[in-house]
Structure formats: C-alpha cells, structure tokens
Amino acid sequence: MARNSRDKDEWAGKVFALIQGGNTQAALAQVKVAPSANDVARLQAMLARVPASPARRQLDQAIEEERGLLAAPRLHRSP
C-alpha cells in the first residue's frame, strides 16, 4: 500500500514528540527502526529546533549513523 502525503511526516512527527516529551531512549529506539532515509532526514530537520544538550548530541549521532545505514545500497527495509 502506497504512503500518502499525510503519512510522510507522521513518523518524524511522532518521534519528535517523544523527544519533546523527554523520552530520549524511546526516540533512539525509533530511530534504529526508521522506515526510510527520508524520514530520518525529516526528523533531523525537526531536531534542529531543539536546544543543544547531551541528549541532543546522542540523538544527532544516532540519526547520522542511521542515515548512513539506510543510504547503503544493499540495506532495505520492507514497509
């Protein structure tokens, strides 16, 4: 089933809500199972609004690692 335009920001928005709520561990777990590199990039753009902190640095590192993994040509996650 194809994703519609409303669903595009849904995952990133939900993970960003976890971050805003202070649930960094749950957000990190979600980043590790991100649906696509584009979703991770959208989350990274949203994360730019959060002030710098140790948790933010941890999230930034996890997001960069996941973007690299998802960008690899042989790694694919089915929907």
Tab-separated table of N, CA and C in Angstrom:
chain	number	residue	atom	x	y	z
A	1	MET	N	0.844	-1.171	0.000
A	1	MET	CA	0.000	0.000	0.000
A	1	MET	C	0.890	1.235	0.000
A	2	ALA	N	0.620	2.152	-0.890
A	2	ALA	CA	1.422	3.359	-1.018
A	2	ALA	C	1.130	4.324	0.131
A	3	ARG	N	2.164	5.034	0.531
A	3	ARG	CA	2.011	6.029	1.586
A	3	ARG	C	1.473	7.318	0.970
A	4	ASN	N	0.509	7.927	1.608
A	4	ASN	CA	0.009	9.190	1.090
A	4	ASN	C	0.816	10.346	1.675
A	5	SER	N	0.561	11.562	1.207
A	5	SER	CA	1.359	12.711	1.621
A	5	SER	C	1.234	13.006	3.111
A	6	ARG	N	0.105	12.699	3.709
A	6	ARG	CA	-0.072	12.947	5.138
A	6	ARG	C	0.844	12.048	5.963
A	7	ASP	N	1.087	10.832	5.479
A	7	ASP	CA	1.917	9.878	6.204
A	7	ASP	C	3.402	10.231	6.156
A	8	LYS	N	3.808	11.074	5.219
A	8	LYS	CA	5.228	11.368	5.050
A	8	LYS	C	5.862	11.920	6.316
A	9	ASP	N	5.192	12.825	6.994
A	9	ASP	CA	5.759	13.429	8.193
A	9	ASP	C	5.279	12.769	9.479
A	10	GLU	N	4.456	11.765	9.366
A	10	GLU	CA	3.861	11.160	10.549
A	10	GLU	C	4.914	10.523	11.462
A	11	TRP	N	5.804	9.706	10.922
A	11	TRP	CA	6.809	9.041	11.746
A	11	TRP	C	7.722	10.068	12.407
A	12	ALA	N	8.234	10.996	11.632
A	12	ALA	CA	9.139	12.010	12.176
A	12	ALA	C	8.438	12.838	13.245
A	13	GLY	N	7.184	13.185	13.013
A	13	GLY	CA	6.432	13.966	13.991
A	13	GLY	C	6.232	13.220	15.300
A	14	LYS	N	5.959	11.941	15.200
A	14	LYS	CA	5.764	11.136	16.410
A	14	LYS	C	7.065	10.996	17.199
A	15	VAL	N	8.159	10.774	16.495
A	15	VAL	CA	9.451	10.644	17.182
A	15	VAL	C	9.852	11.985	17.787
A	16	PHE	N	9.580	13.072	17.066
A	16	PHE	CA	9.890	14.398	17.596
A	16	PHE	C	9.069	14.677	18.855
A	17	ALA	N	7.834	14.203	18.902
A	17	ALA	CA	7.009	14.360	20.104
A	17	ALA	C	7.631	13.608	21.285
A	18	LEU	N	8.205	12.446	21.026
A	18	LEU	CA	8.908	11.714	22.085
A	18	LEU	C	10.080	12.530	22.615
A	19	ILE	N	10.811	13.147	21.700
A	19	ILE	CA	11.974	13.950	22.084
A	19	ILE	C	11.531	15.148	22.918
A	20	GLN	N	10.499	15.834	22.474
A	20	GLN	CA	9.994	16.987	23.211
A	20	GLN	C	9.468	16.586	24.576
A	21	GLY	N	8.950	15.382	24.680
A	21	GLY	CA	8.448	14.880	25.949
A	21	GLY	C	9.539	14.386	26.879
A	22	GLY	N	10.773	14.377	26.404
A	22	GLY	CA	11.892	13.955	27.233
A	22	GLY	C	12.164	12.466	27.215
A	23	ASN	N	11.517	11.724	26.347
A	23	ASN	CA	11.700	10.277	26.279
A	23	ASN	C	12.753	9.945	25.219
A	24	THR	N	13.994	10.279	25.528
A	24	THR	CA	15.095	10.123	24.586
A	24	THR	C	15.351	8.662	24.230
A	25	GLN	N	15.250	7.781	25.201
A	25	GLN	CA	15.518	6.363	24.933
A	25	GLN	C	14.525	5.779	23.936
A	26	ALA	N	13.253	6.142	24.063
A	26	ALA	CA	12.248	5.662	23.111
A	26	ALA	C	12.510	6.253	21.728
A	27	ALA	N	12.922	7.511	21.681
A	27	ALA	CA	13.239	8.147	20.397
A	27	ALA	C	14.429	7.456	19.744
A	28	LEU	N	15.446	7.127	20.514
A	28	LEU	CA	16.607	6.416	19.974
A	28	LEU	C	16.199	5.052	19.421
A	29	ALA	N	15.319	4.368	20.125
A	29	ALA	CA	14.848	3.065	19.648
A	29	ALA	C	14.091	3.220	18.334
A	30	GLN	N	13.290	4.267	18.207
A	30	GLN	CA	12.554	4.505	16.975
A	30	GLN	C	13.480	4.854	15.818
A	31	VAL	N	14.532	5.602	16.101
A	31	VAL	CA	15.491	5.963	15.048
A	31	VAL	C	16.130	4.699	14.476
A	32	LYS	N	16.377	3.717	15.321
A	32	LYS	CA	17.005	2.479	14.867
A	32	LYS	C	16.105	1.650	13.960
A	33	VAL	N	14.807	1.905	13.983
A	33	VAL	CA	13.878	1.182	13.114
A	33	VAL	C	13.168	2.128	12.150
A	34	ALA	N	13.843	3.189	11.791
A	34	ALA	CA	13.266	4.196	10.895
A	34	ALA	C	12.854	3.571	9.567
A	35	PRO	N	11.721	3.994	9.013
A	35	PRO	CA	11.241	3.410	7.762
A	35	PRO	C	12.094	3.747	6.539
A	36	SER	N	12.682	4.952	6.501
A	36	SER	CA	13.478	5.318	5.331
A	36	SER	C	14.468	6.422	5.685
A	37	ALA	N	15.427	6.631	4.800
A	37	ALA	CA	16.404	7.699	4.991
A	37	ALA	C	15.727	9.060	4.934
A	38	ASN	N	14.694	9.197	4.116
A	38	ASN	CA	13.970	10.464	4.037
A	38	ASN	C	13.266	10.790	5.351
A	39	ASP	N	12.715	9.787	5.997
A	39	ASP	CA	12.072	10.006	7.288
A	39	ASP	C	13.090	10.463	8.327
A	40	VAL	N	14.256	9.866	8.303
A	40	VAL	CA	15.311	10.245	9.239
A	40	VAL	C	15.764	11.677	8.960
A	41	ALA	N	15.855	12.036	7.692
A	41	ALA	CA	16.247	13.402	7.329
A	41	ALA	C	15.198	14.410	7.818
A	42	ARG	N	13.908	14.068	7.709
A	42	ARG	CA	12.854	14.953	8.211
A	42	ARG	C	12.961	15.119	9.724
A	43	LEU	N	13.259	14.036	10.426
A	43	LEU	CA	13.429	14.115	11.873
A	43	LEU	C	14.629	14.991	12.211
A	44	GLN	N	15.693	14.847	11.455
A	44	GLN	CA	16.892	15.644	11.704
A	44	GLN	C	16.598	17.140	11.525
A	45	ALA	N	15.795	17.471	10.531
A	45	ALA	CA	15.418	18.866	10.323
A	45	ALA	C	14.576	19.382	11.494
A	46	MET	N	13.680	18.555	11.997
A	46	MET	CA	12.865	18.949	13.153
A	46	MET	C	13.725	19.104	14.396
A	47	LEU	N	14.721	18.256	14.534
A	47	LEU	CA	15.588	18.260	15.706
A	47	LEU	C	16.425	19.533	15.794
A	48	ALA	N	16.590	20.219	14.681
A	48	ALA	CA	17.353	21.466	14.682
A	48	ALA	C	16.699	22.521	15.583
A	49	ARG	N	15.414	22.354	15.889
A	49	ARG	CA	14.690	23.299	16.751
A	49	ARG	C	14.931	23.054	18.233
A	50	VAL	N	15.547	21.947	18.587
A	50	VAL	CA	15.772	21.590	19.987
A	50	VAL	C	17.118	22.172	20.436
A	51	PRO	N	17.158	22.805	21.613
A	51	PRO	CA	18.425	23.356	22.094
A	51	PRO	C	19.469	22.258	22.323
A	52	ALA	N	20.733	22.647	22.201
A	52	ALA	CA	21.843	21.700	22.392
A	52	ALA	C	21.843	21.159	23.825
A	53	SER	N	22.086	19.856	23.937
A	53	SER	CA	22.154	19.175	25.226
A	53	SER	C	22.853	17.836	25.007
A	54	PRO	N	23.242	17.155	26.078
A	54	PRO	CA	23.842	15.826	25.894
A	54	PRO	C	22.891	14.849	25.184
A	55	ALA	N	21.604	14.917	25.488
A	55	ALA	CA	20.632	14.038	24.827
A	55	ALA	C	20.548	14.365	23.337
A	56	ARG	N	20.593	15.634	23.013
A	56	ARG	CA	20.538	16.047	21.599
A	56	ARG	C	21.751	15.527	20.851
A	57	ARG	N	22.927	15.610	21.462
A	57	ARG	CA	24.139	15.097	20.809
A	57	ARG	C	24.030	13.597	20.573
A	58	GLN	N	23.466	12.883	21.536
A	58	GLN	CA	23.269	11.444	21.396
A	58	GLN	C	22.297	11.145	20.250
A	59	LEU	N	21.228	11.908	20.160
A	59	LEU	CA	20.263	11.744	19.077
A	59	LEU	C	20.888	12.078	17.729
A	60	ASP	N	21.652	13.165	17.677
A	60	ASP	CA	22.313	13.554	16.423
A	60	ASP	C	23.228	12.436	15.921
A	61	GLN	N	23.972	11.844	16.839
A	61	GLN	CA	24.889	10.761	16.470
A	61	GLN	C	24.108	9.545	15.952
A	62	ALA	N	23.048	9.175	16.631
A	62	ALA	CA	22.240	8.027	16.204
A	62	ALA	C	21.590	8.286	14.849
A	63	ILE	N	21.130	9.500	14.631
A	63	ILE	CA	20.496	9.849	13.356
A	63	ILE	C	21.509	9.789	12.222
A	64	GLU	N	22.695	10.305	12.439
A	64	GLU	CA	23.729	10.256	11.398
A	64	GLU	C	24.097	8.813	11.057
A	65	GLU	N	24.232	7.977	12.069
A	65	GLU	CA	24.551	6.562	11.833
A	65	GLU	C	23.433	5.886	11.040
A	66	GLU	N	22.203	6.148	11.407
A	66	GLU	CA	21.074	5.509	10.731
A	66	GLU	C	20.936	6.000	9.292
A	67	ARG	N	21.169	7.288	9.070
A	67	ARG	CA	21.118	7.807	7.693
A	67	ARG	C	22.163	7.107	6.828
A	68	GLY	N	23.345	6.889	7.390
A	68	GLY	CA	24.388	6.182	6.655
A	68	GLY	C	23.997	4.752	6.344
A	69	LEU	N	23.396	4.072	7.309
A	69	LEU	CA	22.981	2.695	7.092
A	69	LEU	C	21.863	2.593	6.063
A	70	LEU	N	20.899	3.488	6.156
A	70	LEU	CA	19.776	3.445	5.222
A	70	LEU	C	20.167	3.886	3.816
A	71	ALA	N	21.214	4.656	3.704
A	71	ALA	CA	21.671	5.119	2.391
A	71	ALA	C	22.497	4.045	1.677
A	72	ALA	N	22.937	3.037	2.413
A	72	ALA	CA	23.730	1.964	1.812
A	72	ALA	C	22.883	1.242	0.766
A	73	PRO	N	23.444	0.956	-0.396
A	73	PRO	CA	22.650	0.392	-1.486
A	73	PRO	C	22.064	-0.994	-1.209
A	74	ARG	N	22.671	-1.781	-0.333
A	74	ARG	CA	22.181	-3.151	-0.131
A	74	ARG	C	21.241	-3.267	1.056
A	75	LEU	N	21.109	-2.230	1.841
A	75	LEU	CA	20.240	-2.309	3.008
A	75	LEU	C	18.862	-1.820	2.644
A	76	HIS	N	17.870	-2.662	2.859
A	76	HIS	CA	16.489	-2.301	2.530
A	76	HIS	C	15.574	-2.807	3.632
A	77	ARG	N	14.666	-1.974	4.018
A	77	ARG	CA	13.652	-2.387	4.992
A	77	ARG	C	12.316	-2.404	4.291
A	78	SER	N	11.636	-3.491	4.398
A	78	SER	CA	10.326	-3.575	3.755
A	78	SER	C	9.311	-2.779	4.579
A	79	PRO	N	8.296	-2.281	3.931
A	79	PRO	CA	7.289	-1.456	4.650
A	79	PRO	C	6.468	-2.244	5.635
